[in-house]
Amino acid sequence: MDSVSHKTAAAFYRPQLDVVRFFAFLAVFIHHAIPRTGSGSASEIFADSMGFGLCLFFVLSAYLITLLLAREHVATGSINMGAFYIRRILRIWPLYLLGLSIGIARAFHHGVLHDQKAWFIAALLFAGNLVFPGNILMSHLWSISIEEQFYLFFPTSCRFFGRRGMLVIACVLILLANLTLIHMAQVHADPDVTIWFNSFVQFEMFATGILLALADRLLPRWSIPVSLLVVAACIGGWLLAAGHFHLKTMGSKAHSAASLCAGYALVAVACGLLIVAFQQLPAPRPFIYSGRISYGLYVFHLPVLAAVTSHVHGLVGIGLTLLLTYVVAAISYRYFETPFLRLKRRFERIKTFAP
């Protein structure tokens, strides 16, 4: 697996990765907060491109999971599957179920629960990406379904096939993603719906995280100026993927298989490079904390956005939404999530020094 010593494998925490989490949330927030009509203007392309913050979440998740599982294998000689799934359940399920409950309560209040129940049932079964959600308040939680689907097979594969198996899994996922994209191009699927929600397509991001973790010791070391240039170039890559390859353009159709495959490869590489670059940059404490509450920020930002922008519009509404989302997420982290996170620590095989 990994040549980390037993002493080093006993603990793992990189505060810069919390900053990556917050950056990813901000990108998704911008994507959802800026209204779009499909005009193709520069501001709309920018808003479209910020949707790839979700891909960054996926790459980061696979990167961390692979590193931690590799270190656990070195430290203990195996991977405790039960402990892994308990940790994931305690971290993801409570807030996820709370978010779904908010969506169900709102749908019931507005008398549309019957029309939306199919998606909520799918989401409860972690198949929310397989049913088109339509105009549902908490529909952004479809991404949790894809993450849980990844957790179903990857840890088990790590346990039985080790480092070489991780490499094979990553290559297979990339192959499946590109075969799926080729098919989607042939049927002229909608890039912003059918393709974007597809598990196999997004698994390319998880594969990128796996490969990044396997090459962790070989990753380059950049100066701060170079790292900032890389971050800017990666954002440029997202803009190119949205504007030229039309991966997240509302109402468009898949242009070609080459365009789709190249576009998603560009997004994946940009996300990987962002993780490398951020690890060379300072990690201010406010941004570290913001990264720690990023799950709550992600879960609550759409209901807060809906509540605020129904009364306040424009930049003032967006700014107020961000502020209120931060307050709600901080309260959730302190009073709702923390008890579960403390329990989660009891099942840690590799200490992370942070909830």
CSV table of C-alpha atoms in Angstrom, one decimal:
chain,number,residue,atom,x,y,z
A,1,MET,CA,0.0,0.0,0.0
A,2,ASP,CA,1.9,3.1,1.3
A,3,SER,CA,5.4,3.1,2.7
A,4,VAL,CA,4.3,5.4,5.6
A,5,SER,CA,5.8,4.4,8.9
A,6,HIS,CA,3.6,3.1,11.7
A,7,LYS,CA,4.2,6.3,13.7
A,8,THR,CA,3.2,8.6,10.8
A,9,ALA,CA,0.3,6.5,9.8
A,10,ALA,CA,-1.2,6.9,13.3
A,11,ALA,CA,-2.4,10.5,12.5
A,12,PHE,CA,-3.3,12.4,9.4
A,13,TYR,CA,-4.6,16.0,9.0
A,14,ARG,CA,-3.8,18.7,6.4
A,15,PRO,CA,-5.6,21.9,7.2
A,16,GLN,CA,-5.2,23.1,3.6
A,17,LEU,CA,-7.7,20.5,2.5
A,18,ASP,CA,-10.3,22.2,4.7
A,19,VAL,CA,-9.6,25.4,2.6
A,20,VAL,CA,-10.2,23.3,-0.5
A,21,ARG,CA,-13.6,22.3,0.9
A,22,PHE,CA,-14.6,25.9,1.5
A,23,PHE,CA,-13.4,26.9,-2.0
A,24,ALA,CA,-15.5,24.1,-3.5
A,25,PHE,CA,-18.5,25.3,-1.6
A,26,LEU,CA,-18.1,28.9,-2.7
A,27,ALA,CA,-17.9,27.7,-6.3
A,28,VAL,CA,-21.2,25.7,-5.9
A,29,PHE,CA,-22.8,28.6,-4.1
A,30,ILE,CA,-21.9,31.0,-6.9
A,31,HIS,CA,-23.3,28.5,-9.4
A,32,HIS,CA,-26.6,28.4,-7.7
A,33,ALA,CA,-26.8,32.1,-6.7
A,34,ILE,CA,-26.3,33.7,-10.0
A,35,PRO,CA,-29.5,33.6,-12.1
A,36,ARG,CA,-29.2,32.2,-15.6
A,37,THR,CA,-31.5,32.2,-18.6
A,38,GLY,CA,-29.2,30.3,-21.1
A,39,SER,CA,-28.2,33.4,-23.0
A,40,GLY,CA,-24.5,32.3,-23.1
A,41,SER,CA,-23.2,35.6,-21.7
A,42,ALA,CA,-19.8,35.7,-20.0
A,43,SER,CA,-21.5,36.0,-16.5
A,44,GLU,CA,-23.6,32.9,-17.3
A,45,ILE,CA,-20.6,30.9,-18.5
A,46,PHE,CA,-18.8,31.9,-15.3
A,47,ALA,CA,-21.8,30.7,-13.2
A,48,ASP,CA,-22.0,27.5,-15.2
A,49,SER,CA,-18.3,26.8,-14.6
A,50,MET,CA,-18.6,27.2,-10.9
A,51,GLY,CA,-20.8,24.1,-10.9
A,52,PHE,CA,-17.6,22.2,-11.2
A,53,GLY,CA,-17.0,22.9,-7.5
A,54,LEU,CA,-19.1,19.8,-7.0
A,55,CYS,CA,-16.5,17.8,-9.0
A,56,LEU,CA,-13.8,19.2,-6.8
A,57,PHE,CA,-15.7,17.8,-3.8
A,58,PHE,CA,-15.8,14.4,-5.4
A,59,VAL,CA,-12.1,14.5,-6.2
A,60,LEU,CA,-11.2,15.6,-2.7
A,61,SER,CA,-13.4,12.9,-1.1
A,62,ALA,CA,-11.7,10.1,-3.1
A,63,TYR,CA,-8.3,11.6,-2.4
A,64,LEU,CA,-8.8,11.7,1.3
A,65,ILE,CA,-10.5,8.3,1.5
A,66,THR,CA,-7.7,6.7,-0.4
A,67,LEU,CA,-5.0,8.2,1.7
A,68,LEU,CA,-6.7,7.3,5.0
A,69,LEU,CA,-7.5,3.7,3.9
A,70,ALA,CA,-3.9,3.3,2.7
A,71,ARG,CA,-2.5,4.5,6.0
A,72,GLU,CA,-4.9,2.3,7.9
A,73,HIS,CA,-3.7,-0.7,5.9
A,74,VAL,CA,-0.1,0.1,6.8
A,75,ALA,CA,-0.8,0.9,10.4
A,76,THR,CA,-3.0,-2.2,11.2
A,77,GLY,CA,-2.3,-4.6,8.3
A,78,SER,CA,-5.9,-4.5,7.2
A,79,ILE,CA,-9.0,-2.2,6.7
A,80,ASN,CA,-11.8,-2.4,9.2
A,81,MET,CA,-14.8,-2.2,7.0
A,82,GLY,CA,-17.3,-1.9,9.8
A,83,ALA,CA,-15.5,1.0,11.4
A,84,PHE,CA,-15.2,2.7,8.0
A,85,TYR,CA,-19.0,2.5,7.3
A,86,ILE,CA,-19.9,3.6,10.8
A,87,ARG,CA,-17.6,6.7,10.3
A,88,ARG,CA,-19.2,7.5,7.0
A,89,ILE,CA,-22.7,7.0,8.4
A,90,LEU,CA,-22.1,9.3,11.4
A,91,ARG,CA,-20.5,12.0,9.2
A,92,ILE,CA,-23.0,12.0,6.3
A,93,TRP,CA,-26.4,10.6,7.3
A,94,PRO,CA,-27.6,12.8,10.2
A,95,LEU,CA,-27.2,16.1,8.3
A,96,TYR,CA,-28.3,14.5,5.0
A,97,LEU,CA,-31.5,13.1,6.6
A,98,LEU,CA,-32.1,16.5,8.2
A,99,GLY,CA,-31.8,18.2,4.8
A,100,LEU,CA,-34.2,15.7,3.2
A,101,SER,CA,-36.6,16.3,6.1
A,102,ILE,CA,-36.6,20.0,5.4
A,103,GLY,CA,-37.4,19.4,1.8
A,104,ILE,CA,-40.2,16.9,2.6
A,105,ALA,CA,-41.7,19.4,5.2
A,106,ARG,CA,-41.7,22.2,2.6
A,107,ALA,CA,-43.2,20.0,-0.1
A,108,PHE,CA,-45.9,18.9,2.4
A,109,HIS,CA,-46.6,22.5,3.4
A,110,HIS,CA,-47.0,23.6,-0.3
A,111,GLY,CA,-49.2,20.5,-1.1
A,112,VAL,CA,-46.7,19.1,-3.7
A,113,LEU,CA,-45.3,16.2,-1.7
A,114,HIS,CA,-47.3,13.7,-3.8
A,115,ASP,CA,-45.7,15.0,-7.0
A,116,GLN,CA,-42.2,15.0,-5.4
A,117,LYS,CA,-42.3,11.8,-3.4
A,118,ALA,CA,-40.6,9.7,-6.1
A,119,TRP,CA,-37.4,11.8,-5.8
A,120,PHE,CA,-37.5,11.8,-2.0
A,121,ILE,CA,-37.9,8.0,-1.9
A,122,ALA,CA,-35.0,7.7,-4.4
A,123,ALA,CA,-32.9,10.1,-2.3
A,124,LEU,CA,-33.5,8.1,0.9
A,125,LEU,CA,-32.2,5.0,-1.0
A,126,PHE,CA,-29.2,7.0,-2.1
A,127,ALA,CA,-30.4,7.0,-5.7
A,128,GLY,CA,-31.3,10.6,-5.9
A,129,ASN,CA,-29.3,11.2,-9.0
A,130,LEU,CA,-31.2,8.5,-10.9
A,131,VAL,CA,-34.5,10.4,-10.7
A,132,PHE,CA,-34.7,13.8,-12.3
A,133,PRO,CA,-35.6,16.1,-9.3
A,134,GLY,CA,-37.1,19.0,-11.1
A,135,ASN,CA,-38.0,22.0,-8.9
A,136,ILE,CA,-37.4,20.4,-5.5
A,137,LEU,CA,-35.9,22.5,-2.7
A,138,MET,CA,-33.2,20.0,-1.5
A,139,SER,CA,-32.5,18.5,-5.0
A,140,HIS,CA,-28.8,19.4,-4.7
A,141,LEU,CA,-28.5,16.5,-2.3
A,142,TRP,CA,-28.4,14.2,-5.3
A,143,SER,CA,-24.7,14.5,-5.1
A,144,ILE,CA,-24.6,12.6,-1.8
A,145,SER,CA,-26.2,9.6,-3.6
A,146,ILE,CA,-23.2,9.4,-6.0
A,147,GLU,CA,-20.7,9.7,-3.1
A,148,GLU,CA,-22.5,6.9,-1.2
A,149,GLN,CA,-22.5,4.7,-4.4
A,150,PHE,CA,-18.8,5.1,-4.6
A,151,TYR,CA,-18.4,4.1,-0.9
A,152,LEU,CA,-20.3,0.8,-1.7
A,153,PHE,CA,-17.5,-0.7,-3.6
A,154,PHE,CA,-14.2,1.2,-3.2
A,155,PRO,CA,-13.3,0.4,0.4
A,156,THR,CA,-13.9,-3.3,-0.1
A,157,SER,CA,-11.7,-3.2,-3.2
A,158,CYS,CA,-9.0,-1.5,-1.2
A,159,ARG,CA,-9.1,-4.1,1.5
A,160,PHE,CA,-8.8,-7.1,-0.8
A,161,PHE,CA,-6.7,-5.8,-3.7
A,162,GLY,CA,-4.4,-3.2,-2.1
A,163,ARG,CA,-2.6,-0.4,-3.9
A,164,ARG,CA,-2.5,-2.2,-7.2
A,165,GLY,CA,-6.2,-2.8,-7.0
A,166,MET,CA,-6.8,0.9,-6.3
A,167,LEU,CA,-4.9,1.8,-9.5
A,168,VAL,CA,-7.0,-0.7,-11.5
A,169,ILE,CA,-10.2,0.6,-10.1
A,170,ALA,CA,-9.3,4.2,-11.0
A,171,CYS,CA,-8.5,3.1,-14.6
A,172,VAL,CA,-11.7,1.1,-14.9
A,173,LEU,CA,-13.7,4.1,-13.6
A,174,ILE,CA,-12.1,6.4,-16.2
A,175,LEU,CA,-12.9,3.9,-18.9
A,176,LEU,CA,-16.5,3.5,-17.8
A,177,ALA,CA,-16.9,7.3,-17.6
A,178,ASN,CA,-15.6,7.8,-21.2
A,179,LEU,CA,-17.7,5.0,-22.6
A,180,THR,CA,-20.7,6.5,-21.0
A,181,LEU,CA,-19.9,10.0,-22.4
A,182,ILE,CA,-19.5,8.5,-25.9
A,183,HIS,CA,-22.9,6.9,-25.6
A,184,MET,CA,-24.4,10.1,-24.2
A,185,ALA,CA,-23.0,12.0,-27.3
A,186,GLN,CA,-24.6,9.5,-29.6
A,187,VAL,CA,-28.0,10.0,-28.1
A,188,HIS,CA,-27.6,13.8,-27.9
A,189,ALA,CA,-28.2,13.8,-24.1
A,190,ASP,CA,-28.7,17.0,-22.1
A,191,PRO,CA,-25.3,17.9,-20.6
A,192,ASP,CA,-26.8,19.8,-17.7
A,193,VAL,CA,-29.2,17.1,-16.7
A,194,THR,CA,-28.8,13.5,-18.0
A,195,ILE,CA,-25.0,13.6,-18.3
A,196,TRP,CA,-24.3,15.7,-15.2
A,197,PHE,CA,-26.3,13.4,-12.9
A,198,ASN,CA,-24.9,10.2,-14.3
A,199,SER,CA,-22.9,8.1,-11.7
A,200,PHE,CA,-20.4,6.7,-14.2
A,201,VAL,CA,-19.6,10.2,-15.5
A,202,GLN,CA,-18.9,11.6,-12.1
A,203,PHE,CA,-16.9,8.5,-11.1
A,204,GLU,CA,-14.2,9.9,-13.3
A,205,MET,CA,-13.7,12.6,-10.6
A,206,PHE,CA,-13.4,9.9,-7.9
A,207,ALA,CA,-10.9,8.1,-10.1
A,208,THR,CA,-8.8,11.3,-10.3
A,209,GLY,CA,-8.8,11.5,-6.5
A,210,ILE,CA,-7.6,7.9,-6.2
A,211,LEU,CA,-4.8,8.5,-8.7
A,212,LEU,CA,-3.8,11.7,-6.9
A,213,ALA,CA,-3.6,9.9,-3.6
A,214,LEU,CA,-1.6,7.0,-5.1
A,215,ALA,CA,0.9,9.6,-6.4
A,216,ASP,CA,0.8,11.7,-3.2
A,217,ARG,CA,4.5,11.3,-2.4
A,218,LEU,CA,5.4,12.3,-6.0
A,219,LEU,CA,3.3,15.5,-6.2
A,220,PRO,CA,5.2,18.6,-7.1
A,221,ARG,CA,6.2,21.3,-4.6
A,222,TRP,CA,5.4,24.8,-5.8
A,223,SER,CA,6.1,28.3,-4.5
A,224,ILE,CA,3.1,30.4,-3.4
A,225,PRO,CA,3.2,32.5,-6.6
A,226,VAL,CA,3.3,29.5,-8.8
A,227,SER,CA,0.5,27.8,-6.8
A,228,LEU,CA,-1.7,30.9,-7.2
A,229,LEU,CA,-1.0,30.8,-10.9
A,230,VAL,CA,-2.1,27.2,-11.0
A,231,VAL,CA,-5.3,28.0,-9.2
A,232,ALA,CA,-6.1,30.7,-11.7
A,233,ALA,CA,-5.3,28.3,-14.6
A,234,CYS,CA,-7.6,25.7,-13.1
A,235,ILE,CA,-10.4,28.2,-12.9
A,236,GLY,CA,-9.6,29.0,-16.5
A,237,GLY,CA,-9.9,25.3,-17.3
A,238,TRP,CA,-13.4,25.2,-15.7
A,239,LEU,CA,-14.4,28.2,-17.8
A,240,LEU,CA,-13.1,26.5,-20.9
A,241,ALA,CA,-15.1,23.3,-20.0
A,242,ALA,CA,-18.3,25.3,-19.6
A,243,GLY,CA,-17.9,27.8,-22.4
A,244,HIS,CA,-16.1,25.8,-25.1
A,245,PHE,CA,-17.1,22.2,-24.3
A,246,HIS,CA,-20.6,23.2,-23.1
A,247,LEU,CA,-20.6,20.7,-20.2
A,248,LYS,CA,-22.9,22.7,-17.9
A,249,THR,CA,-24.7,24.9,-20.5
A,250,MET,CA,-28.5,25.1,-19.8
A,251,GLY,CA,-30.6,23.8,-22.6
A,252,SER,CA,-27.8,22.6,-24.9
A,253,LYS,CA,-27.2,19.1,-26.3
A,254,ALA,CA,-24.0,17.1,-26.3
A,255,HIS,CA,-21.9,18.2,-29.2
A,256,SER,CA,-19.6,15.3,-29.7
A,257,ALA,CA,-18.0,12.4,-27.9
A,258,ALA,CA,-14.6,14.0,-28.2
A,259,SER,CA,-16.0,17.3,-26.8
A,260,LEU,CA,-17.5,15.5,-23.8
A,261,CYS,CA,-14.6,13.3,-23.1
A,262,ALA,CA,-12.0,16.1,-23.4
A,263,GLY,CA,-14.2,18.5,-21.4
A,264,TYR,CA,-14.6,16.2,-18.4
A,265,ALA,CA,-11.0,15.2,-18.5
A,266,LEU,CA,-10.1,18.9,-18.4
A,267,VAL,CA,-12.4,19.3,-15.3
A,268,ALA,CA,-10.9,16.3,-13.6
A,269,VAL,CA,-7.3,17.4,-14.2
A,270,ALA,CA,-8.1,21.0,-13.0
A,271,CYS,CA,-9.7,19.7,-9.8
A,272,GLY,CA,-6.7,17.5,-9.1
A,273,LEU,CA,-4.3,20.4,-9.7
A,274,LEU,CA,-6.4,22.6,-7.4
A,275,ILE,CA,-5.9,20.1,-4.6
A,276,VAL,CA,-2.1,20.1,-5.2
A,277,ALA,CA,-1.9,23.9,-5.4
A,278,PHE,CA,-3.9,24.6,-2.3
A,279,GLN,CA,-1.6,22.3,-0.3
A,280,GLN,CA,1.2,24.7,-1.1
A,281,LEU,CA,-0.7,27.8,0.1
A,282,PRO,CA,-1.2,29.2,3.6
A,283,ALA,CA,-4.3,28.0,5.5
A,284,PRO,CA,-5.8,30.9,7.5
A,285,ARG,CA,-7.8,29.7,10.5
A,286,PRO,CA,-11.1,31.3,9.4
A,287,PHE,CA,-10.9,29.4,6.1
A,288,ILE,CA,-10.0,26.1,8.0
A,289,TYR,CA,-13.1,26.5,10.1
A,290,SER,CA,-15.2,27.4,7.1
A,291,GLY,CA,-14.0,24.2,5.5
A,292,ARG,CA,-15.0,22.2,8.5
A,293,ILE,CA,-18.6,23.5,8.3
A,294,SER,CA,-18.7,23.2,4.5
A,295,TYR,CA,-21.0,20.2,4.6
A,296,GLY,CA,-23.6,22.3,6.4
A,297,LEU,CA,-22.9,25.2,4.1
A,298,TYR,CA,-23.6,22.9,1.2
A,299,VAL,CA,-26.8,21.3,2.7
A,300,PHE,CA,-28.4,24.6,3.8
A,301,HIS,CA,-27.4,27.1,1.1
A,302,LEU,CA,-30.3,26.4,-1.3
A,303,PRO,CA,-33.1,26.6,1.3
A,304,VAL,CA,-31.6,29.8,2.6
A,305,LEU,CA,-31.2,31.1,-0.9
A,306,ALA,CA,-34.8,30.4,-1.7
A,307,ALA,CA,-36.0,32.1,1.5
A,308,VAL,CA,-33.9,35.2,1.1
A,309,THR,CA,-34.2,35.8,-2.7
A,310,SER,CA,-38.0,35.6,-2.5
A,311,HIS,CA,-37.7,38.9,-0.7
A,312,VAL,CA,-34.3,40.4,-1.5
A,313,HIS,CA,-32.8,40.4,-5.0
A,314,GLY,CA,-29.5,41.1,-6.6
A,315,LEU,CA,-26.1,41.2,-5.0
A,316,VAL,CA,-27.6,42.2,-1.6
A,317,GLY,CA,-29.7,39.1,-1.6
A,318,ILE,CA,-26.7,36.9,-2.6
A,319,GLY,CA,-24.6,38.4,0.1
A,320,LEU,CA,-27.3,38.1,2.8
A,321,THR,CA,-27.8,34.5,1.7
A,322,LEU,CA,-24.1,33.7,2.1
A,323,LEU,CA,-24.1,35.3,5.6
A,324,LEU,CA,-27.2,33.5,6.8
A,325,THR,CA,-26.1,30.2,5.4
A,326,TYR,CA,-22.8,30.6,7.3
A,327,VAL,CA,-24.7,31.3,10.5
A,328,VAL,CA,-27.0,28.3,10.1
A,329,ALA,CA,-24.1,26.0,9.2
A,330,ALA,CA,-22.1,27.1,12.2
A,331,ILE,CA,-25.1,26.5,14.5
A,332,SER,CA,-25.7,23.1,12.9
A,333,TYR,CA,-22.0,22.1,13.3
A,334,ARG,CA,-21.9,23.1,16.9
A,335,TYR,CA,-25.1,21.7,18.2
A,336,PHE,CA,-26.2,19.1,15.7
A,337,GLU,CA,-23.2,17.6,13.9
A,338,THR,CA,-20.6,17.7,16.7
A,339,PRO,CA,-22.2,15.0,18.9
A,340,PHE,CA,-22.1,12.6,15.9
A,341,LEU,CA,-18.6,13.6,15.1
A,342,ARG,CA,-17.4,12.9,18.6
A,343,LEU,CA,-19.0,9.5,18.4
A,344,LYS,CA,-17.3,9.0,15.0
A,345,ARG,CA,-13.9,9.6,16.5
A,346,ARG,CA,-14.3,6.4,18.6
A,347,PHE,CA,-14.2,4.4,15.3
A,348,GLU,CA,-11.2,6.2,13.8
A,349,ARG,CA,-8.3,4.0,12.9
A,350,ILE,CA,-6.3,7.0,11.7
A,351,LYS,CA,-6.6,10.1,13.8
A,352,THR,CA,-7.4,13.2,11.8
A,353,PHE,CA,-7.0,15.8,14.5
A,354,ALA,CA,-10.2,17.5,13.4
A,355,PRO,CA,-13.9,16.4,13.2
